[in-house]
Amino acid sequence: MSTGLLPPVTPDVLADAVEQLSARLRKKLDAAIAGCADRAAATADGSVEVLFGEDATVTLRPGPSGAVAHADQAACTCLLAPRCLHRAAVLGAAPLVDGEVDACGAHGPVADEAAGSGAGSDTGAGPGEAWPADVPANTGSGQPVEASAGGPGRRTGAARDQAGAESAAPPALTTAQVRAAEALWAAAAEALSAGVTAGGAVVQAELLRAAHTARLAGLPRAEAAALRVVRGLRAAREQSQGQRLGDLTEAFRELLAGAASLSSGSADAGAAGSARRVYEQGGSLRVYGLCREPVLSATGYAGVTTHLIGSDSAGYTVSDVRPGGLARVKGAGSASVALGGAVLDHAGLARGGLRIVGATVSADGRLGAGRGVSATPLRGVDWSEEPAAALFARPVREAMAAVLADGAPGAGEPGGTATRLLGCDVEVLGAAGDCVVVRVSGEGPLLRLRPAHLHPELPHAANLRRIAQYPGLALRVLGRPDLDRAATLRPLAVGPVPGASATLRLPDGWKGRADLGYDRLQGEHFPGGTAGSPASEPVATGPDPLADAPLWRVRRLLETGVAGGRRAVAEAGRGTDSASLVTRLTRAGLGGAAHLAQALTAEAGRRPRDAFGRLTDASADGYARAWLASAVHLAAAERSLVAWSWS
């Protein structure tokens, strides 16, 4: 269902419209939503009209932000308005606002993402100032210079230590926050029990109502998790291209786990999250470029992230990400970035360095460009020089253990911090399917190199295919570990191994590294005499503990619950498949997973009734807790197997 003409709607407006419907009209809501977007038409005054026959027309009049943020901005001409099915259906067909809309009609995160430049003269966040936490960063006049997390390490300088020493212990959650979390848990449990098949507009509206309450109570992280679930339910019901049931399952796990922690009252205020990222004074910094990473998201944002390393080996990032597509990705790689008066482009910054005075840094290493920031260009460092050399000197097993410890929980997940970078020296063995099999130098483990981005117009995959044609090639790789696959690295850049004869020969202008998302490797970049055609037989990739373990059966059971709801899990527990699942898990030594899966199917089928056939316990609380316990255990077990595969 295309929603191109319909303006975005805030969650509270949609929830109110559904809540005003009678029980009879709620049953018809999903069918009424189906054709609304196709009947939408724009008018001369900027509003959008949707016709329902001859006597009913719904008109949406978005505010200055472009979103419908108030109930009076959606009107219907029928006699039942505003408690009518037409109005609720049109609001239900419209996309949801990505961020908060204030009373003046301006977006929070949405406006920051969409605007190409700001009205003010400030170019970034100064000490103590805040920017939206979940917004892709912009550069240019009036915009912050930021980046997504994912540098080689977290900020560990004196400024961060001093800030931690001066800050008091986080306060406990308020009563209002605990109650909001309880309401969110109840709504999420009902949505999980319904599943995609029964998770229509009414179920989604209950989640949106709970998400709005969470926002008002100061729980932005919980609100964001709820909105991800709602968008996932919408995409699954509409069978949108690129929608993955696994992503919706992870979104449910994150939402339920967060709501359970908050509603217990044992969590501190830090678990509530922050709607805006705070930049602290970072003092004087010396940072050196490592590589560029193209950014092309499914939500319509594009640009580049430049990864940096400080003289203290801490990781920093600078980004230029705005609404756009592939053309913006290609252009941003060489676009200028203004940081404290030192005007560089991202290509120069990735291979150069900066001395920054009065730096402003967020907790995850994002660099801000406030008024008091000044920067002077420095000579870049080769990967064989400190501090970059330390990334490749650490044993890969220890480096991966640090990545897992730094990113658990939430690394790589929506709303969590991105995975830090990992570097290692490897020897190319050959191709195996769509990946390159390499062995870490020094009798290390076998790794699979997979493209960091699969878009055919980006050179990631083409560069890896060319590398695979040179077995025996010594390679220095910097990338992001894939925490969902065994021994898999998503390389962002490669370079020659110092002292190796069969290694890359890169141009002097590349400063000893090739950004796989922007630079294209050619035959002249490889050592002579080592060229060869792809191997006639695929290279052995070694054992895959994730594929060999029967944990995939647990994941299938959990995804069955998300797709078909509680009834589907109960049906799965009645046949021989349930006994086979428990037996296979037990034989593999996964007794905990077997016990939790068995408890889940038993709870799904537990529907106690009285003598008249009426349910005596219709709550979905017990089922949601059983599902969450199995999901959390599965995530921990898979994470352990991934860690083992790197040893």
XYZ file of C-alpha atoms in Angstrom:
647
model
C 0.000 0.000 0.000
C 1.551 3.271 -1.112
C 1.205 6.204 1.284
C 2.999 8.783 -0.836
C 0.329 11.509 -0.720
C -0.790 11.012 2.861
C 1.086 13.195 5.366
C 2.633 11.555 8.448
C 0.530 11.345 11.593
C 1.657 11.484 15.221
C 0.950 8.310 17.236
C -1.331 10.033 19.755
C -3.656 11.430 17.053
C -4.070 7.987 15.491
C -4.560 6.304 18.870
C -7.265 8.816 19.852
C -9.127 8.305 16.581
C -9.207 4.517 17.011
C -10.157 4.772 20.671
C -13.256 6.848 19.789
C -14.651 4.114 17.526
C -17.351 1.781 18.720
C -16.666 -1.940 18.970
C -18.661 -2.540 15.778
C -16.636 -0.016 13.784
C -13.317 -1.320 15.100
C -14.018 -4.670 13.466
C -14.291 -2.905 10.094
C -11.234 -0.703 10.480
C -8.628 -2.909 8.785
C -10.801 -3.380 5.703
C -11.493 0.371 5.520
C -7.776 1.211 5.691
C -6.899 -0.979 2.708
C -7.894 1.402 -0.088
C -7.437 4.811 1.509
C -4.019 5.632 0.073
C -5.160 4.920 -3.496
C -8.043 7.402 -3.170
C -5.921 10.224 -1.736
C -5.701 13.424 -3.755
C -3.795 16.648 -3.084
C -5.613 19.984 -3.125
C -4.471 23.478 -4.026
C -4.160 24.622 -0.400
C -1.740 21.819 0.508
C -4.223 19.521 2.223
C -5.026 15.927 1.226
C -8.531 14.612 0.607
C -9.780 11.026 0.619
C -13.263 10.320 -0.758
C -15.596 7.735 0.775
C -18.568 7.640 -1.580
C -20.666 10.753 -2.195
C -21.364 11.856 1.369
C -18.045 11.452 3.171
C -14.716 13.171 2.514
C -11.793 13.097 4.922
C -9.429 16.074 4.771
C -5.964 16.093 6.318
C -4.422 19.526 6.843
C -0.819 19.070 8.006
C 0.795 21.800 10.065
C 4.030 23.695 9.330
C 6.047 20.556 10.086
C 4.208 18.655 7.356
C 2.616 16.275 9.855
C -0.864 15.890 11.312
C -0.104 16.625 14.949
C -3.513 17.682 16.287
C -6.953 16.111 16.129
C -8.510 19.160 14.449
C -6.134 18.745 11.475
C -8.105 15.653 10.394
C -11.790 16.218 9.586
C -14.583 14.227 7.954
C -17.856 15.465 6.439
C -19.991 12.532 7.596
C -22.524 12.835 10.426
C -20.572 10.615 12.849
C -17.402 12.715 12.673
C -15.035 12.847 14.470
C -16.013 9.414 15.862
C -16.317 7.931 12.394
C -14.703 5.032 10.603
C -13.631 7.185 7.638
C -11.421 9.500 9.667
C -9.792 6.675 11.647
C -9.169 4.692 8.452
C -7.364 7.549 6.715
C -5.237 8.255 9.781
C -4.452 4.549 10.030
C -3.326 4.448 6.399
C -0.974 7.414 6.818
C 2.660 6.853 7.816
C 3.741 7.487 11.390
C 5.870 10.479 12.324
C 9.460 9.456 12.997
C 9.948 11.897 15.866
C 8.243 14.310 18.199
C 6.343 17.356 16.913
C 6.351 20.314 19.251
C 3.585 22.816 19.864
C 4.971 25.219 17.292
C 4.627 22.596 14.616
C 8.284 21.769 14.154
C 9.646 18.286 14.235
C 12.308 17.148 16.609
C 14.307 14.370 14.965
C 12.330 14.521 11.740
C 13.079 18.159 11.073
C 16.734 17.734 11.887
C 16.942 14.839 9.460
C 15.038 16.475 6.674
C 16.518 19.959 6.820
C 19.501 20.591 4.660
C 20.550 23.615 6.673
C 19.532 25.318 9.853
C 18.421 28.812 10.565
C 20.955 29.559 13.240
C 24.616 30.350 12.888
C 25.772 27.597 15.212
C 27.280 24.669 13.346
C 26.999 22.080 16.054
C 26.446 21.241 19.649
C 28.538 22.908 22.259
C 29.315 21.621 25.754
C 26.136 20.640 27.513
C 24.006 21.231 24.412
C 21.921 18.426 22.988
C 21.016 17.054 19.608
C 18.482 14.341 18.847
C 19.941 10.988 19.814
C 18.543 8.961 16.939
C 19.027 11.450 14.103
C 21.412 10.828 11.228
C 23.808 13.719 11.358
C 24.012 16.578 8.894
C 26.799 18.883 7.953
C 26.778 22.361 6.592
C 25.508 25.655 7.877
C 23.467 25.339 11.002
C 23.807 21.552 11.309
C 25.762 19.356 13.689
C 28.714 17.405 12.416
C 28.132 13.963 13.869
C 28.355 10.343 12.986
C 26.935 7.014 13.826
C 28.713 5.071 16.514
C 31.015 2.267 15.539
C 34.577 3.523 15.890
C 37.343 1.188 17.050
C 36.769 2.118 20.673
C 34.742 4.298 22.955
C 35.814 7.670 24.293
C 38.016 7.075 27.322
C 39.798 10.396 27.714
C 40.132 12.608 30.765
C 36.992 14.555 29.911
C 34.851 11.440 30.023
C 36.396 10.277 33.308
C 35.907 13.698 34.845
C 32.282 13.823 33.706
C 31.669 10.406 35.224
C 33.266 11.424 38.517
C 31.261 14.618 38.792
C 27.909 13.099 37.870
C 25.758 11.782 40.681
C 24.267 8.321 40.724
C 21.301 8.106 38.354
C 18.000 8.548 40.187
C 15.390 5.847 40.376
C 12.437 5.795 38.014
C 9.410 7.812 39.000
C 6.021 6.271 39.743
C 4.668 7.683 36.484
C 7.468 6.057 34.515
C 6.871 2.666 36.135
C 3.147 2.877 35.376
C 3.832 3.886 31.790
C 6.180 0.917 31.430
C 3.514 -1.403 32.845
C 0.996 -0.117 30.301
C 3.538 -0.580 27.522
C 4.233 -4.147 28.651
C 0.523 -4.967 28.644
C 0.041 -3.527 25.137
C 3.140 -5.291 23.806
C 2.040 -8.600 25.327
C -1.362 -8.339 23.647
C 0.280 -7.458 20.314
C 2.603 -10.461 20.602
C -0.297 -12.727 21.474
C -2.200 -11.495 18.410
C 0.741 -11.785 16.019
C 0.911 -10.317 12.541
C -2.259 -12.060 11.394
C -4.414 -10.415 14.074
C -2.242 -7.371 14.758
C -4.384 -4.916 12.840
C -5.043 -1.237 13.351
C -6.772 -1.687 16.726
C -3.851 -3.623 18.226
C -1.401 -1.136 16.752
C -3.394 1.776 18.182
C -3.109 0.308 21.678
C 0.640 0.119 21.239
C 0.737 3.688 19.977
C -1.300 4.868 22.949
C 1.148 3.156 25.308
C 4.094 4.590 23.377
C 2.663 8.097 23.661
C 2.212 7.614 27.416
C 5.826 6.415 27.650
C 7.031 9.549 25.879
C 5.081 11.813 28.210
C 6.543 9.933 31.181
C 10.095 10.420 29.895
C 10.806 6.949 28.453
C 12.082 7.749 24.933
C 13.876 4.432 24.472
C 10.727 2.453 25.233
C 8.686 4.704 22.954
C 11.114 4.181 20.075
C 11.004 0.407 20.557
C 7.192 0.440 20.458
C 7.148 2.498 17.263
C 9.554 0.045 15.617
C 7.188 -2.802 16.454
C 4.210 -0.921 15.012
C 6.075 -0.150 11.797
C 7.164 -3.776 11.599
C 3.585 -4.982 12.024
C 2.440 -2.624 9.293
C 5.158 -3.744 6.902
C 4.466 -7.424 7.583
C 0.716 -7.074 7.059
C 1.266 -5.146 3.835
C 3.996 -7.609 2.763
C 6.333 -4.739 2.022
C 9.448 -5.411 0.010
C 12.472 -5.995 2.211
C 10.397 -6.782 5.301
C 11.967 -9.546 7.414
C 10.147 -11.514 10.085
C 13.429 -11.832 11.965
C 13.658 -8.044 12.309
C 10.157 -7.867 13.780
C 11.021 -10.678 16.175
C 14.071 -8.758 17.386
C 11.948 -5.615 17.748
C 9.453 -7.482 19.937
C 12.288 -8.857 22.072
C 13.779 -5.418 22.580
C 10.401 -3.871 23.427
C 9.363 -6.579 25.889
C 12.773 -6.736 27.561
C 12.886 -2.962 28.021
C 9.315 -2.750 29.289
C 9.863 -5.626 31.717
C 12.991 -4.004 33.150
C 11.338 -0.604 33.522
C 8.064 -1.905 34.953
C 9.901 -3.924 37.605
C 11.003 -0.672 39.241
C 14.528 -2.018 39.733
C 16.016 -0.138 36.777
C 17.555 3.288 37.213
C 16.726 6.386 35.213
C 19.524 5.616 32.757
C 17.437 2.722 31.406
C 14.832 5.234 30.242
C 17.221 6.487 27.566
C 17.594 9.996 26.275
C 15.646 11.683 23.518
C 18.554 13.963 22.715
C 22.278 13.318 22.609
C 24.294 15.492 24.965
C 27.726 16.746 23.914
C 30.348 17.227 26.601
C 33.595 19.177 26.532
C 36.339 16.897 25.236
C 39.301 19.253 25.595
C 42.083 19.028 23.007
C 42.139 16.036 20.701
C 44.370 14.638 18.011
C 42.379 12.389 15.682
C 43.509 10.494 12.598
C 41.404 9.109 9.769
C 40.905 5.377 9.307
C 38.369 4.963 6.505
C 35.084 6.103 4.966
C 31.865 4.123 5.098
C 28.954 4.816 2.716
C 25.544 5.045 4.389
C 22.397 4.106 2.457
C 19.448 3.259 4.690
C 16.086 1.753 3.815
C 14.374 4.710 5.496
C 15.565 7.218 2.898
C 18.818 8.584 4.333
C 22.172 8.568 2.599
C 25.668 9.917 3.052
C 29.018 8.962 4.488
C 30.597 8.221 7.857
C 34.307 8.822 8.408
C 35.903 6.740 11.155
C 38.708 8.321 13.182
C 41.044 7.211 15.951
C 42.442 9.427 18.679
C 45.973 9.533 19.999
C 44.644 7.638 23.041
C 43.279 4.878 20.738
C 39.675 5.965 21.354
C 37.283 5.878 18.422
C 35.503 8.906 16.960
C 33.249 9.450 13.968
C 32.121 12.306 11.725
C 29.188 11.930 9.334
C 27.249 13.655 6.605
C 23.907 11.840 6.403
C 20.754 13.468 5.047
C 17.640 12.440 3.136
C 18.678 11.148 -0.244
C 19.625 8.148 -2.301
C 22.543 6.612 -4.137
C 23.614 9.881 -5.778
C 24.029 11.472 -2.381
C 26.110 8.521 -1.140
C 28.540 8.943 -4.024
C 28.739 12.707 -3.680
C 29.135 12.726 0.091
C 32.309 10.661 -0.091
C 34.195 13.683 -1.411
C 32.007 16.433 0.065
C 33.531 19.028 2.351
C 33.061 18.848 6.098
C 33.475 21.954 8.223
C 34.824 21.257 11.683
C 36.164 24.125 13.697
C 37.380 26.150 10.726
C 39.456 23.353 9.212
C 37.692 22.723 5.926
C 38.400 19.252 4.577
C 36.512 16.781 2.466
C 35.670 13.325 3.781
C 38.218 11.693 1.490
C 40.953 13.926 2.902
C 39.794 13.474 6.485
C 39.767 9.666 6.135
C 43.459 9.747 5.163
C 44.507 12.783 7.192
C 44.126 14.075 10.713
C 42.998 16.977 12.859
C 44.144 18.711 16.005
C 40.923 19.887 17.665
C 40.814 22.462 20.457
C 37.658 22.775 22.524
C 36.235 19.572 21.090
C 32.658 18.557 21.912
C 32.126 14.817 22.058
C 29.113 12.654 22.812
C 29.380 9.546 24.962
C 29.567 7.287 21.895
C 32.341 9.249 20.205
C 30.417 11.614 17.936
C 32.281 14.864 17.287
C 30.280 18.105 17.456
C 31.118 21.382 15.777
C 30.152 24.087 18.236
C 31.135 27.748 18.289
C 34.155 27.201 20.504
C 35.665 24.406 18.411
C 38.772 25.057 16.348
C 40.672 22.516 14.275
C 43.984 22.376 12.436
C 44.799 19.736 9.789
C 47.452 17.158 10.661
C 49.407 14.659 8.632
C 47.576 11.359 8.481
C 49.069 8.163 9.844
C 49.593 4.916 8.012
C 47.953 1.817 9.429
C 51.428 0.621 10.379
C 51.938 3.701 12.587
C 50.518 4.382 16.017
C 47.788 4.810 17.083
C 46.245 2.937 14.130
C 48.734 0.058 14.377
C 47.289 -0.943 17.756
C 44.055 -1.979 16.035
C 45.863 -4.732 14.142
C 48.314 -5.800 16.858
C 45.670 -7.161 19.222
C 44.851 -10.883 18.908
C 41.577 -11.255 17.055
C 39.998 -13.358 19.791
C 40.651 -10.671 22.406
C 39.451 -7.953 20.051
C 36.211 -9.828 19.364
C 35.644 -10.421 23.075
C 35.977 -6.668 23.621
C 33.490 -6.018 20.803
C 30.949 -8.365 22.353
C 31.448 -6.928 25.825
C 31.173 -3.380 24.504
C 28.074 -4.085 22.452
C 26.050 -6.353 24.742
C 23.217 -5.849 24.906
C 22.078 -3.937 21.913
C 25.041 -3.793 19.588
C 23.936 -3.638 16.074
C 20.274 -3.594 17.037
C 17.861 -0.800 16.299
C 18.189 1.714 18.970
C 21.416 0.283 20.299
C 24.998 1.333 19.830
C 26.676 0.167 16.656
C 29.476 -2.371 16.725
C 33.031 -1.067 17.069
C 35.565 -1.728 14.327
C 37.994 -4.643 14.343
C 41.283 -4.929 12.463
C 43.407 -7.946 11.595
C 45.963 -9.288 9.122
C 44.692 -12.169 6.995
C 45.664 -14.462 4.124
C 43.158 -14.903 1.305
C 42.129 -18.521 0.638
C 39.463 -18.002 -2.004
C 35.752 -17.538 -2.610
C 32.892 -19.478 -1.065
C 29.554 -18.317 -2.394
C 29.166 -14.583 -1.882
C 31.962 -14.325 0.697
C 35.762 -14.433 0.713
C 37.357 -17.003 3.004
C 40.502 -15.812 4.785
C 42.676 -17.070 7.598
C 43.889 -14.727 10.295
C 47.688 -14.532 10.329
C 49.487 -16.525 12.978
C 47.360 -19.684 12.714
C 44.236 -17.754 13.550
C 40.646 -18.737 12.789
C 38.988 -18.871 9.399
C 36.880 -15.798 8.699
C 34.255 -14.988 6.096
C 34.439 -11.535 4.531
C 31.003 -10.387 3.377
C 30.149 -7.082 1.657
C 29.344 -4.309 4.117
C 26.621 -3.132 1.730
C 24.970 -5.202 -0.998
C 23.812 -2.363 -3.256
C 25.105 -3.225 -6.757
C 26.132 0.386 -7.446
C 28.501 0.406 -4.468
C 31.877 -1.312 -5.041
C 31.886 -3.439 -1.848
C 30.935 -6.715 -3.533
C 33.004 -6.083 -6.688
C 36.131 -5.387 -4.638
C 35.692 -8.583 -2.621
C 35.195 -10.637 -5.789
C 38.475 -9.311 -7.157
C 40.290 -10.010 -3.881
C 38.989 -13.590 -3.958
C 40.844 -14.151 -7.264
C 44.223 -13.840 -5.515
C 44.696 -16.803 -3.151
C 47.701 -16.347 -0.903
C 47.335 -12.550 -0.858
C 48.313 -10.985 2.468
C 45.766 -8.380 3.449
C 45.214 -5.941 6.302
C 41.463 -5.621 6.918
C 39.437 -3.142 8.964
C 35.737 -3.838 9.332
C 32.743 -4.419 11.533
C 32.089 -7.922 12.934
C 28.720 -9.404 12.026
C 27.261 -10.403 15.391
C 24.523 -12.480 13.741
C 26.869 -14.791 11.816
C 29.686 -17.074 12.837
C 33.211 -15.723 12.216
C 32.038 -13.076 9.760
C 33.565 -9.667 9.167
C 32.071 -6.848 7.078
C 35.215 -5.093 5.749
C 35.167 -1.336 5.246
C 38.765 -0.871 4.119
C 41.834 -2.941 3.240
C 45.524 -2.230 3.002
C 48.910 -3.916 2.491
C 50.557 -5.954 5.233
C 53.952 -4.420 6.180
C 56.851 -6.654 5.176
C 54.756 -9.055 3.068
C 55.739 -9.636 -0.550
C 52.379 -10.854 -1.839
C 50.257 -7.939 -0.716
C 48.444 -4.915 -2.143
C 50.295 -2.175 -4.033
C 48.168 0.914 -3.656
C 48.760 4.391 -5.137
C 50.593 6.905 -2.979
C 47.502 9.112 -2.904
C 45.523 6.389 -1.134
C 47.878 6.599 1.868
C 48.131 2.820 2.286
C 44.436 1.912 2.375
C 41.477 1.420 0.057
C 37.950 2.307 1.128
C 35.945 -0.618 -0.245
C 32.782 1.477 -0.484
C 34.395 4.202 -2.625
C 37.711 3.039 -4.127
C 37.743 0.353 -6.814
C 40.605 -2.143 -6.786
C 42.197 -2.846 -10.181
C 44.636 -5.459 -11.392
C 47.568 -3.075 -11.011
C 46.887 -2.879 -7.284
C 47.747 -6.555 -6.807
C 51.237 -8.131 -6.815
C 52.420 -9.544 -10.120
C 52.536 -13.287 -10.503
C 49.789 -13.996 -7.998
C 46.845 -13.322 -10.290
C 44.614 -16.241 -10.944
C 41.108 -17.179 -11.913
C 38.552 -18.146 -9.280
C 39.058 -21.622 -7.858
C 37.180 -24.362 -9.660
C 35.881 -25.690 -6.351
C 34.571 -23.591 -3.458
C 36.943 -23.102 -0.564
C 35.999 -24.849 2.675
C 34.675 -22.329 5.155
C 35.230 -24.388 8.282
C 32.643 -25.286 10.928
C 29.673 -23.003 11.495
C 28.459 -23.475 15.080
C 25.316 -21.440 14.441
C 24.289 -23.531 11.437
C 25.244 -26.817 13.101
C 23.366 -26.137 16.339
C 19.590 -26.800 16.415
C 18.949 -23.322 17.804
C 17.403 -22.370 14.483
C 14.402 -24.460 15.542
C 13.902 -22.201 18.556
C 14.124 -19.138 16.348
C 11.563 -20.635 13.997
C 9.231 -21.239 16.957
C 9.634 -17.633 18.121
C 9.043 -16.274 14.625
C 6.001 -18.520 14.311
C 4.622 -16.790 17.391
C 5.281 -13.357 15.929
C 3.665 -14.262 12.611
C 0.692 -16.315 13.775
C 0.350 -15.283 17.387
C -0.288 -17.400 20.432
C -2.527 -19.861 18.599
C 0.229 -20.735 16.120
C 2.660 -21.540 18.943
C 0.026 -23.646 20.693
C -0.561 -25.618 17.488
C 3.180 -26.169 17.089
C 3.285 -27.640 20.586
C 0.545 -30.208 19.981
C 2.184 -32.256 17.255
C 5.282 -34.391 17.047
C 7.360 -31.332 16.107
C 7.400 -30.208 19.739
C 8.828 -33.491 20.983
C 11.367 -33.471 18.161
C 12.419 -29.925 19.054
C 12.985 -30.787 22.720
C 14.821 -34.002 21.859
C 17.189 -32.374 19.379
C 17.992 -29.495 21.719
C 18.619 -31.837 24.641
C 20.905 -34.107 22.599
C 22.915 -31.083 21.541
C 23.456 -30.107 25.177
C 21.048 -27.179 25.001
C 18.869 -28.218 27.908
C 18.042 -24.645 28.896
C 16.745 -23.819 25.428
C 14.721 -27.054 25.393
C 13.118 -26.292 28.760
C 12.203 -22.732 27.775
C 10.783 -23.800 24.399
C 8.681 -26.458 26.090
C 7.436 -23.936 28.651
C 6.540 -21.535 25.834
C 4.411 -24.045 23.948
C 2.732 -25.149 27.172
C 1.889 -21.566 28.158
C 0.620 -20.806 24.665
C -1.854 -23.658 24.899
C -2.956 -22.878 28.458
C -6.411 -21.334 28.097
C -8.354 -22.179 31.288
C -12.149 -21.960 30.982
C -15.045 -22.213 33.380
C -18.047 -24.535 33.158
C -19.671 -22.252 30.582
C -16.632 -22.225 28.288
C -15.559 -18.716 29.212
C -11.894 -17.881 29.667
C -10.970 -17.490 33.312
C -7.573 -15.942 32.508
C -7.490 -14.016 29.235
C -4.285 -12.139 30.082
C -1.340 -12.496 27.701
C 1.153 -11.695 30.465
C 2.284 -15.270 31.126
C 2.656 -16.062 27.437
C 4.679 -12.897 26.809
C 7.029 -13.708 29.692
C 7.555 -17.259 28.416
C 8.214 -15.966 24.887
C 10.627 -13.309 26.168
C 12.542 -15.815 28.312
C 13.083 -18.069 25.310
C 14.036 -15.127 23.070
C 16.579 -13.722 25.536
C 18.113 -17.163 26.057
C 18.339 -17.691 22.299
C 20.101 -14.353 21.791
C 22.617 -15.149 24.531
C 23.259 -18.652 23.189
C 23.793 -17.407 19.648
C 26.099 -14.666 20.902
C 28.182 -17.280 22.746
C 28.475 -19.412 19.610
C 29.537 -16.377 17.586
C 32.230 -15.604 20.169
C 33.453 -19.212 20.042
C 33.693 -19.129 16.243
C 36.337 -16.386 16.493
C 38.641 -18.479 18.679
